[in-house]
Coordinates of C-alpha atoms in Angstrom, one line a residue:
X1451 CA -94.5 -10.8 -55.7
X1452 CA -91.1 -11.7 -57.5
X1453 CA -87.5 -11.6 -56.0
X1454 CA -85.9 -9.7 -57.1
X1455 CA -82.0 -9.5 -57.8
X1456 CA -79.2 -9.4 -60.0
X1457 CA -80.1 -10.4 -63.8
X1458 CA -77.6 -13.0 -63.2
X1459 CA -79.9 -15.3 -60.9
X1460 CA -83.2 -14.1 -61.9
X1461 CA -83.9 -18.1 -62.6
X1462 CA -82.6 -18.8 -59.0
X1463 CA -85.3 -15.8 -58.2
X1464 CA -88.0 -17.2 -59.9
X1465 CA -87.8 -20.6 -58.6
X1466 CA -87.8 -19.1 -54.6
X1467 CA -90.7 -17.7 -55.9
X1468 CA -92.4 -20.6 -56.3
X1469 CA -91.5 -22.1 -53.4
X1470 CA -92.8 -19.1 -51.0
X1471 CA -96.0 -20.6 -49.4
X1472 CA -98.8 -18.2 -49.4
X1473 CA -101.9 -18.9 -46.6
X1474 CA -105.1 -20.0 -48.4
X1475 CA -108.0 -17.7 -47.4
X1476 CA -110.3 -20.2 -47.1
X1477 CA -110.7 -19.2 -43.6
X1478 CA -111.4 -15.7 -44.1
X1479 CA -110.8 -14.6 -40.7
X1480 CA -111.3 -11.9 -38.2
X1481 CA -110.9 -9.2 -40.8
X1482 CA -111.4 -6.1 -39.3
X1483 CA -114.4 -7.3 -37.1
X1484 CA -113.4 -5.1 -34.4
X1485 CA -114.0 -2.0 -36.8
X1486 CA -117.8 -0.7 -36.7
X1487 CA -119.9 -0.5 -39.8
X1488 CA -120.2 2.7 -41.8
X1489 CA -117.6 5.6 -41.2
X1490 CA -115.4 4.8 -38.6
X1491 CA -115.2 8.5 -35.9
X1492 CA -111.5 7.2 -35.2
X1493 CA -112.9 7.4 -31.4
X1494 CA -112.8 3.7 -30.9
X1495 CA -110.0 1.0 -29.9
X1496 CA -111.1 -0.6 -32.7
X1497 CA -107.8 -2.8 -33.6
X1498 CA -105.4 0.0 -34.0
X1499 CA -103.5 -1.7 -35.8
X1500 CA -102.7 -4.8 -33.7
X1501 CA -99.2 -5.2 -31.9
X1502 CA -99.7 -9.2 -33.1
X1503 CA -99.1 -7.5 -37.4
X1504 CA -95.9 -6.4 -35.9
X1505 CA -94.9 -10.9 -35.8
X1506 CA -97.0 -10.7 -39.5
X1507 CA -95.1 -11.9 -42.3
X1508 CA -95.2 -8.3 -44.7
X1509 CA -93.5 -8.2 -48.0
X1510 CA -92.3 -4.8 -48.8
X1511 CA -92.4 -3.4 -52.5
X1512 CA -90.0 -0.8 -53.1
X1513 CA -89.2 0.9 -57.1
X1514 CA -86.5 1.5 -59.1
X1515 CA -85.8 2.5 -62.4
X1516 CA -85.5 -1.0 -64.7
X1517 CA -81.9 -1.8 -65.2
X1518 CA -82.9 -3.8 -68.3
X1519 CA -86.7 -3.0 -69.8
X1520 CA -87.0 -6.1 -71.7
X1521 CA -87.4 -8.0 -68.6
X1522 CA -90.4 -6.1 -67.4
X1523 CA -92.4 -7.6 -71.0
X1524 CA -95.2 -10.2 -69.9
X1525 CA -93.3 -13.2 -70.6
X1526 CA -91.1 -12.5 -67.8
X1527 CA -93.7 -12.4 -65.4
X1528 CA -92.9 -8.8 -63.8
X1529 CA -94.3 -7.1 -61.0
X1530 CA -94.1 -2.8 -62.2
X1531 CA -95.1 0.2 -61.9
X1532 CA -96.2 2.4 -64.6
X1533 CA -95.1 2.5 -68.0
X1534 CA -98.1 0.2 -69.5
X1535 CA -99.5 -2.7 -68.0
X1536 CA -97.9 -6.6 -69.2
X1537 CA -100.7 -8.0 -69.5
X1538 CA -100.5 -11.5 -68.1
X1539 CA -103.9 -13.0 -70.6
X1540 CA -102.7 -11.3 -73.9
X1541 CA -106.2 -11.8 -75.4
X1542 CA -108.8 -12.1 -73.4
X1543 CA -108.5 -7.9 -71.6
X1544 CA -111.0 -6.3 -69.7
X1545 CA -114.1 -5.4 -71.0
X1546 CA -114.2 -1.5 -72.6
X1547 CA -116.4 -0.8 -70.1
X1548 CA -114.1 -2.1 -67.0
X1549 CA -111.5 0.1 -68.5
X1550 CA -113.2 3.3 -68.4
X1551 CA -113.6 5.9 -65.3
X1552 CA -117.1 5.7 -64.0
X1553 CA -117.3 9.3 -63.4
X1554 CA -115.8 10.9 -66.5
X1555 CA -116.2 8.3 -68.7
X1556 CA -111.9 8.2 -69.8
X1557 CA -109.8 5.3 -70.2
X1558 CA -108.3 4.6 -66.9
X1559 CA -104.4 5.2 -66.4
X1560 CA -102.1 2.0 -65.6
X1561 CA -101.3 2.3 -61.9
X1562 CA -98.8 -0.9 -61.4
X1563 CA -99.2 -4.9 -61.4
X1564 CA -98.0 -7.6 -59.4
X1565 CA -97.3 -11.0 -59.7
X1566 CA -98.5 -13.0 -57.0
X1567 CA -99.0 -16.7 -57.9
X1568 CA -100.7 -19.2 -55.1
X1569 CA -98.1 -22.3 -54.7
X1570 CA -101.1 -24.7 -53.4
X1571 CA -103.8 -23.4 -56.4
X1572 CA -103.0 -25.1 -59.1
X1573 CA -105.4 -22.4 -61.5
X1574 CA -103.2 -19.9 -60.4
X1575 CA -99.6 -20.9 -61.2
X1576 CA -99.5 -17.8 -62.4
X1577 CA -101.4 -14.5 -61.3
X1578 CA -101.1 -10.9 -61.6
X1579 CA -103.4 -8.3 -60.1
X1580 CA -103.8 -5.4 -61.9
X1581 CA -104.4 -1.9 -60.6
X1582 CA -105.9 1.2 -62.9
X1583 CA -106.9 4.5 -61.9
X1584 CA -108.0 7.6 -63.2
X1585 CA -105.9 10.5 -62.5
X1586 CA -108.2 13.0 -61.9
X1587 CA -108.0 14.0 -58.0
X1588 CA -111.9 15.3 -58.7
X1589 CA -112.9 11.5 -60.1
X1590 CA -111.2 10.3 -56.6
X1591 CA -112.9 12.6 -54.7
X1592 CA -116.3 11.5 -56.1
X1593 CA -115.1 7.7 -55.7
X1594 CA -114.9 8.1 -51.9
X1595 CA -118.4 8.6 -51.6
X1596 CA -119.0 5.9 -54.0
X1597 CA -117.2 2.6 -52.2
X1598 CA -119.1 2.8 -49.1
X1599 CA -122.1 1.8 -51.3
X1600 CA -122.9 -1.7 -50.7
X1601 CA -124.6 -4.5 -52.6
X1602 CA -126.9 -4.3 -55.0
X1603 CA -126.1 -0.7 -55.2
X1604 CA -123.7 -0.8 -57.6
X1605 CA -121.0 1.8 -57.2
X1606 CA -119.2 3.8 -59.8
X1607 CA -115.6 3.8 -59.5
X1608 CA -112.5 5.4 -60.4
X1609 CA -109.5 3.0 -59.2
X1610 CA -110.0 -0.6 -60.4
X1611 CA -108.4 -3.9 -60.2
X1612 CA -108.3 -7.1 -62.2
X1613 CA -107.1 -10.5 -61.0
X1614 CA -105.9 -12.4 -64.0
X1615 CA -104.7 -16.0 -63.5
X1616 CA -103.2 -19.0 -65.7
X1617 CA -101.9 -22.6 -65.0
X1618 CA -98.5 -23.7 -65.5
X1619 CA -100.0 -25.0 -69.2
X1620 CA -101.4 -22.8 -71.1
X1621 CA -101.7 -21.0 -74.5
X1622 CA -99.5 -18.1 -73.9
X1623 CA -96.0 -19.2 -72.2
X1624 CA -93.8 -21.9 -72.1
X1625 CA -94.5 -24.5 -69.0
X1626 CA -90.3 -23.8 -68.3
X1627 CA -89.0 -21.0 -65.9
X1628 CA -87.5 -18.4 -67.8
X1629 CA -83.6 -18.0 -69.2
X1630 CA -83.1 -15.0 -68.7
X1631 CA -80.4 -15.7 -71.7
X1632 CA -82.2 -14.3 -74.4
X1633 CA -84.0 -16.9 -75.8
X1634 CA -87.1 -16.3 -74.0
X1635 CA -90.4 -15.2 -75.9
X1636 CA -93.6 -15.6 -75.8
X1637 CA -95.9 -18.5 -77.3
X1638 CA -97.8 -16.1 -79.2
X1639 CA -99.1 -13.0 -80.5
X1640 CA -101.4 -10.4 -78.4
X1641 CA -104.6 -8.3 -78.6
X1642 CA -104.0 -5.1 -81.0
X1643 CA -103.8 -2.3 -78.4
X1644 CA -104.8 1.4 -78.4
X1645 CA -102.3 2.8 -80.8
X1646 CA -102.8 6.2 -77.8
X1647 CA -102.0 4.9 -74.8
X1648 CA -101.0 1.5 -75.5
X1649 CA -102.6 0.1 -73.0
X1650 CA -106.2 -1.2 -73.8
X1651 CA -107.1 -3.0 -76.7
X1652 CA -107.9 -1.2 -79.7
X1653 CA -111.1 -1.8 -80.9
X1654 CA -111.6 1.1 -83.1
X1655 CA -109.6 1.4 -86.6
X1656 CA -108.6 4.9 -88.2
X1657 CA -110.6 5.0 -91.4
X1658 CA -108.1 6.3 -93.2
X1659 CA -104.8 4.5 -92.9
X1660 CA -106.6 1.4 -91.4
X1661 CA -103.7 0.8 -89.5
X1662 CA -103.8 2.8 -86.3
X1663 CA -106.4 1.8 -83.8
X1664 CA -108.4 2.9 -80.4
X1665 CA -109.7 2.4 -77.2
X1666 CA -111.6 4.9 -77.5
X1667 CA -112.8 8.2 -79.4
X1668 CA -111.3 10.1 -77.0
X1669 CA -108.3 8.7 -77.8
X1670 CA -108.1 8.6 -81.4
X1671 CA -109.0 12.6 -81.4
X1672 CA -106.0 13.1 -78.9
X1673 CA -103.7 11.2 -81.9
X1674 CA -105.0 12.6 -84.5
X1675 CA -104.3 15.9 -83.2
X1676 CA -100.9 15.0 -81.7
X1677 CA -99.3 14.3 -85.6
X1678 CA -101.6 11.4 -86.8
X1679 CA -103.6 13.2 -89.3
X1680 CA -100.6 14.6 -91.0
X1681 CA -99.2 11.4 -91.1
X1682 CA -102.1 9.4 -91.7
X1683 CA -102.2 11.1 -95.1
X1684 CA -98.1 10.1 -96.2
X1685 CA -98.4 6.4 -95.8
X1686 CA -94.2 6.1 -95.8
X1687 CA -94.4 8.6 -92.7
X1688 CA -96.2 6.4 -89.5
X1689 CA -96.4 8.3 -86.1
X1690 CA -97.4 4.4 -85.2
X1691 CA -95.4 1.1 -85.9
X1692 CA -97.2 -1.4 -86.1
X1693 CA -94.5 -3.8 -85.5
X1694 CA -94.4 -2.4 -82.3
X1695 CA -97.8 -0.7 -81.1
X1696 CA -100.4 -3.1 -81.7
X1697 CA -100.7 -5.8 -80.0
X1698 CA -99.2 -7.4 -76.5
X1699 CA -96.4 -9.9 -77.5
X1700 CA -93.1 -8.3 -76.6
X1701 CA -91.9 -4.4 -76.7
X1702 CA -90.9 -2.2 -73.7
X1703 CA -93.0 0.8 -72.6
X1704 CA -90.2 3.5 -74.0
X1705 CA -90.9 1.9 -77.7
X1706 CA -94.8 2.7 -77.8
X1707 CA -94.2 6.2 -76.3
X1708 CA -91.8 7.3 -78.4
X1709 CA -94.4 7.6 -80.9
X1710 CA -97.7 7.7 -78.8
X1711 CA -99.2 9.3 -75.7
X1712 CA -96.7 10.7 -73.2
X1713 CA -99.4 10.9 -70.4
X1714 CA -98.3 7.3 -68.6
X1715 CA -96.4 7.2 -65.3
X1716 CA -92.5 6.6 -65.4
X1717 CA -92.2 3.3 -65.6
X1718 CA -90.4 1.1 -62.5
X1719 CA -89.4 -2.2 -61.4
X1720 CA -91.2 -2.9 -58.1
X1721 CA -88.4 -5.1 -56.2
X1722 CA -89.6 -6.8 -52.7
X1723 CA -87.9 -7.3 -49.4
X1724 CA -88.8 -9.0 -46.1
X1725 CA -90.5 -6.7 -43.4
X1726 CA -88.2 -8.0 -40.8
X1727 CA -85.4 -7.4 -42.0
X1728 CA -85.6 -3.6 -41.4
X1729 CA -86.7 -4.6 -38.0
X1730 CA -83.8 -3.0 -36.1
X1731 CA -83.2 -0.9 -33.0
X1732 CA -81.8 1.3 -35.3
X1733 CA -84.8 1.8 -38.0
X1734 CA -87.5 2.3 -35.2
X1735 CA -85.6 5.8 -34.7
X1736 CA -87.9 8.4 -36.2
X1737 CA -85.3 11.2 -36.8
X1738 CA -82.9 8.6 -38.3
X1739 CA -85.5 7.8 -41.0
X1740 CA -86.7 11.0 -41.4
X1741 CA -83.3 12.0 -42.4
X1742 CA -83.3 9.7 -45.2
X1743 CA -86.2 10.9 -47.7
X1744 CA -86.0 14.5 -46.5
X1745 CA -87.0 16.6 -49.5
X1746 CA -88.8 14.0 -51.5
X1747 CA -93.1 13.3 -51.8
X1748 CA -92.3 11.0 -48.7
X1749 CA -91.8 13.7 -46.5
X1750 CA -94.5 16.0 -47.6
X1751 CA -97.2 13.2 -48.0
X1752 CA -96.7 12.5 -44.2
X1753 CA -96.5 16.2 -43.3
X1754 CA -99.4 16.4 -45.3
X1755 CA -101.5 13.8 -43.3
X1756 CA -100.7 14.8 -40.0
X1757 CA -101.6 18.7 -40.2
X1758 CA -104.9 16.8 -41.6
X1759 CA -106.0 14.8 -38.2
X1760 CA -108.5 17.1 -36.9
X1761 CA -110.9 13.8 -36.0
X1762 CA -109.6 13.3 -32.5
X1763 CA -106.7 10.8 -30.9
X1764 CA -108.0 8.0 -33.4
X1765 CA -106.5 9.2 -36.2
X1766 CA -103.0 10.5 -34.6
X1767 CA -102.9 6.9 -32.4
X1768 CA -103.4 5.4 -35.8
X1769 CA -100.6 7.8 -37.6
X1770 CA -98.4 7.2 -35.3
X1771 CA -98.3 3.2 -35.7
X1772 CA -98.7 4.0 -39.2
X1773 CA -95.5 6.3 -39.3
X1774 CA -93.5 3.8 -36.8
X1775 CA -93.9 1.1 -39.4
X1776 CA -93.6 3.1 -42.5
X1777 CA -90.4 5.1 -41.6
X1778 CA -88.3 1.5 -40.7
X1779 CA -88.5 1.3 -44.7
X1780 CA -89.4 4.9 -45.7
X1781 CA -88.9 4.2 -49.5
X1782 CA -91.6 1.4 -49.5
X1783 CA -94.4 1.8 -52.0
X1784 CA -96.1 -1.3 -51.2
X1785 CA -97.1 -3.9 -48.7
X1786 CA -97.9 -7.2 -49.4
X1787 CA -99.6 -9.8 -46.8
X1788 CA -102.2 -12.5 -47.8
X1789 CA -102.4 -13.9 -44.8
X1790 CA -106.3 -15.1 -43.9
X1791 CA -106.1 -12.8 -40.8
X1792 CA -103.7 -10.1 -42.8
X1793 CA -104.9 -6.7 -42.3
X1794 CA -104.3 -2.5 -43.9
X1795 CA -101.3 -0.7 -42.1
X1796 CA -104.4 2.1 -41.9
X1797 CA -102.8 6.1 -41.2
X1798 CA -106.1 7.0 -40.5
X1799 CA -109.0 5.2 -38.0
X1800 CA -111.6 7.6 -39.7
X1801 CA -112.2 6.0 -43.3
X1802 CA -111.4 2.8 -42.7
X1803 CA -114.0 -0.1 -44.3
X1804 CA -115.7 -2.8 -42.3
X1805 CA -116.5 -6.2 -42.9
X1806 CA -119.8 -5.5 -44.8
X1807 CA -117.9 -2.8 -46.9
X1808 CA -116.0 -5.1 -48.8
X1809 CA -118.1 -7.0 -51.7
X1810 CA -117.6 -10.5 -51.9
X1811 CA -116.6 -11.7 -55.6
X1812 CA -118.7 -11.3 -57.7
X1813 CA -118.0 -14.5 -59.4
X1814 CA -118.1 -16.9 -57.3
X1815 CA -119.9 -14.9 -54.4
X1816 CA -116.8 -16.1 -51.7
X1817 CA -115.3 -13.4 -49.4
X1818 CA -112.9 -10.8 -50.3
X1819 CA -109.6 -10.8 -48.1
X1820 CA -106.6 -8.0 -48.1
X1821 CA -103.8 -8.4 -50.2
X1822 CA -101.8 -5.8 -50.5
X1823 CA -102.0 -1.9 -50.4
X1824 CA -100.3 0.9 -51.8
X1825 CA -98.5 4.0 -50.4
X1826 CA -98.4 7.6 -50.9
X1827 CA -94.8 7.5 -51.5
X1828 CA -95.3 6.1 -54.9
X1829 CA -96.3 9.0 -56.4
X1830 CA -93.1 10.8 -55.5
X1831 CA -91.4 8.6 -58.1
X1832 CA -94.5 9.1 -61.1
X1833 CA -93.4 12.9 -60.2
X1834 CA -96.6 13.7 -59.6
X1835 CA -96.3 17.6 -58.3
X1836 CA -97.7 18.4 -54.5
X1837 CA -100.8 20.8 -56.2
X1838 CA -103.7 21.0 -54.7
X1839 CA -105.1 19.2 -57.5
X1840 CA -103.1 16.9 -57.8
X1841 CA -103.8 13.0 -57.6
X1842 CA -103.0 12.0 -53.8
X1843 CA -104.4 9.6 -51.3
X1844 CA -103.3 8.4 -48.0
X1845 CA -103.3 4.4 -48.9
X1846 CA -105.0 2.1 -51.4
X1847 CA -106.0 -1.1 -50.0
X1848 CA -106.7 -4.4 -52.4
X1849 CA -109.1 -6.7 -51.3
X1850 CA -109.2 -10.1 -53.2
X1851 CA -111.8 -13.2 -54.4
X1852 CA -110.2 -15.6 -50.8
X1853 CA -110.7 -18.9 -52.9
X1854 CA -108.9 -17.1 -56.0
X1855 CA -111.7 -18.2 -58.5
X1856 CA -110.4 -18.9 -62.0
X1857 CA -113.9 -19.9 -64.2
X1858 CA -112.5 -20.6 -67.9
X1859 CA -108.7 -20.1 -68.6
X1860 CA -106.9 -16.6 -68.5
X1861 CA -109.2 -13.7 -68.8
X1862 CA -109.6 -10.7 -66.0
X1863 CA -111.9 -10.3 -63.4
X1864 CA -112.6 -7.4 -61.4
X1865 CA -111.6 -7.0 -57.3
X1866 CA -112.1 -4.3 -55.0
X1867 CA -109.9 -1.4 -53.7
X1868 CA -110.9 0.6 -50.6
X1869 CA -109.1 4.3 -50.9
X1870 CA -108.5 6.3 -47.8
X1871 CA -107.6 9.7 -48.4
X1872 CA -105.8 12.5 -46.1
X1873 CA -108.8 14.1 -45.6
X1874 CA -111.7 11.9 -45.4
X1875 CA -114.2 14.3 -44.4
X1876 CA -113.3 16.1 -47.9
X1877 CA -116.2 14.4 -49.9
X1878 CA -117.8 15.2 -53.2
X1879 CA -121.4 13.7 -53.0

């Protein structure tokens, strides 16, 4: 994940960056292998959590709106949330059928990316993971059922992730840290995206104007019906530029969606910040931190939760370390630890995955280890409302290829993300 701070030493920023040693997976561990296969009854000691994470070296993502949206274009390496995705391999995207929801069949929604290069892999100088997700709470009910399916089932999914990863030379950026001054682009042009959502390319071509183009059919008829096919017939009127829609090489998410599909999160800058240092006397204090995001998601996300524990004194032992680590930083939206024995920050015991639950890469068959997960609390700042049918989930935990595979140059391949929702006994078979 970047540093992030003033745009004034952004350089300074990325170079610490580089320097920040990350553990090699190679050892993958004891990952969870005190958790019991299947459903976990949040009846057992299984590691609740282990007082040893407290000494764990966690990076904490937090969001905020970007004070300058240029810098969140691909060329500058960003780590955001919504908005569309920067994609790291301008060409080489995900497959149309990675980028669709299994259960529906619609072009998955851009969750957030970030950057996460391996100092000691020289493949993966740098590397963004990717996460997608379809933002219908019914697809996300059906994709609980769906993970605990295990190889060679295959299981149909509804949040996705895709590891992309480049060396320091490559096609698409300079081999130089960025300036910060201006002066920095990008070595070339991208894919032609989705002239919809702006997010995946655009395969298909309006047969009229031959200059919009689509993900999808779905998309194209939400377009059309949005203002393209009045202005597809005035060729000096164009409800898409396509200086600025159609490919990957440099525009901020406000230019494509002043013209396209409004449906995209608001877009934020994910900055990090060191676990520890919120490790006070004064942050363990419950009511103290409660006080600060009173009102907001983050309050009635956890309220939410704990009315839900109805499984036994698993899953409140397991909120409570959950809530004592949260509320030191209550605006966190992420965690980040790749650590070989890293593990979840799990609110719940029930719903949690074992060993044999997480798929090993499917590219290079090595294990999967956590990476990083993300919180409830982010949806607070896409303003997603508190419905009932609203998209919700308790954590979303990224699981990772441990040797960080990289097969040809740039492209995306696919990881795994475990969800755990409020109310894991609320299944839709």
């Amino acid at each position: 994940m970047p540093v992030e701070t003033g745009t004034d030493v952004k350089g300074d920023a990325m170079e610490e960056l580089r320097n920040f040693h990350i553990s090699s997976l190679e050892d993958e561990g004891d990952e969870q292998d005190e958790e019991v296969d299947g459903v976990n009854n949040g009846d057992d000691d299984d590691d609740d959590n282990d007082d040893d994470d407290e000494h764990e070296s966690v990076t904490l993502g937090f969001v905020e709106k970007p004070k300058n949206p240029r810098f969140l274009l691909r060329h500058f390496f960003p780590s955001k949330a919504g908005g569309l995705p920067a994609w790291l391999d301008p060409i080489n995207l995900p497959a149309k059928g990675s980028s669709l929801c299994d259960f529906c069949g619609q072009p998955l929604q851009f969750l957030l990316q970030v950057y996460a290069p391996i100092s000691e892999n020289e493949s993966a100088f740098h590397r963004t993971l990717f996460v997608f997700m379809c933002p219908s709470m019914t697809c996300l009910l059906r994709d609980q059922h769906e993970q605990w399916k295990r190889p060679p089932e295959k299981a149909s999914r509804s949040v996705k992730v895709f590891r992309c990863q480049l060396p320091r030379s490559n096609p698409f950026y300079s081999n130089e840290h960025p300036r910060y001054d201006g002066t920095d682009k990008p070595s070339g042009a991208g894919a032609q995206l989705c002239s919809w959502c702006g997010t995946w390319k655009g395969d298909k071509v309006c047969s009229s104007c031959r200059g919009a183009r689509y993900c999808s059919e779905e998309h194209q008829v939400m377009h059309w019906r949005s203002g393209h096919k009045t202005n597809c017939q005035h060729p000096g009127i164009s409800s898409v530029p396509s200086s600025i829609n159609h490919s990957t090489d440099g525009f901020s998410s406000a230019d494509v969606h002043k013209v396209a599909s409004k449906t995209s999160w608001p877009e934020h800058e994910i900055i990090n910040e060191d676990e520890a240092d919120y490790d006070t006397e004064g942050s363990k204090d419950y009511e103290n931190a409660k006080s600060l995001v009173t009102g907001n998601r983050v309050d009635e996300t956890f309220s939410s939760l704990l009315n839900s524990f109805e499984q036994g004194d698993g899953d409140r032992k397991s909120w409570a370390t959950f809530q004592e680590r949260i509320c030191k930083a209550p605006g966190q939206v992420l965690r980040y630890n790749r650590d070989a024995k890293a593990k979840p920050l799990w609110p719940m015991a029930s719903g949690r995955p074992c060993k044999a639950d997480i798929s090993k890469c499917s590219h290079c068959g090595a294990n999967r280890g956590f990476e990083l997960q993300i919180l409830p609390q982010l949806l607070y700042y896409f303003e997603v409302k508190n419905d009932p049918d609203s998209i919700d989930w308790a954590t979303i935990a990224v699981y990772t290829c441990a040797a960080s595979c990289h097969g040809s140059l740039g492209g995306y391949k696919e990881e795994f993300a475990w969800v755990q929702l409020s109310s894991p006994s609320v299944i839709v078979p």
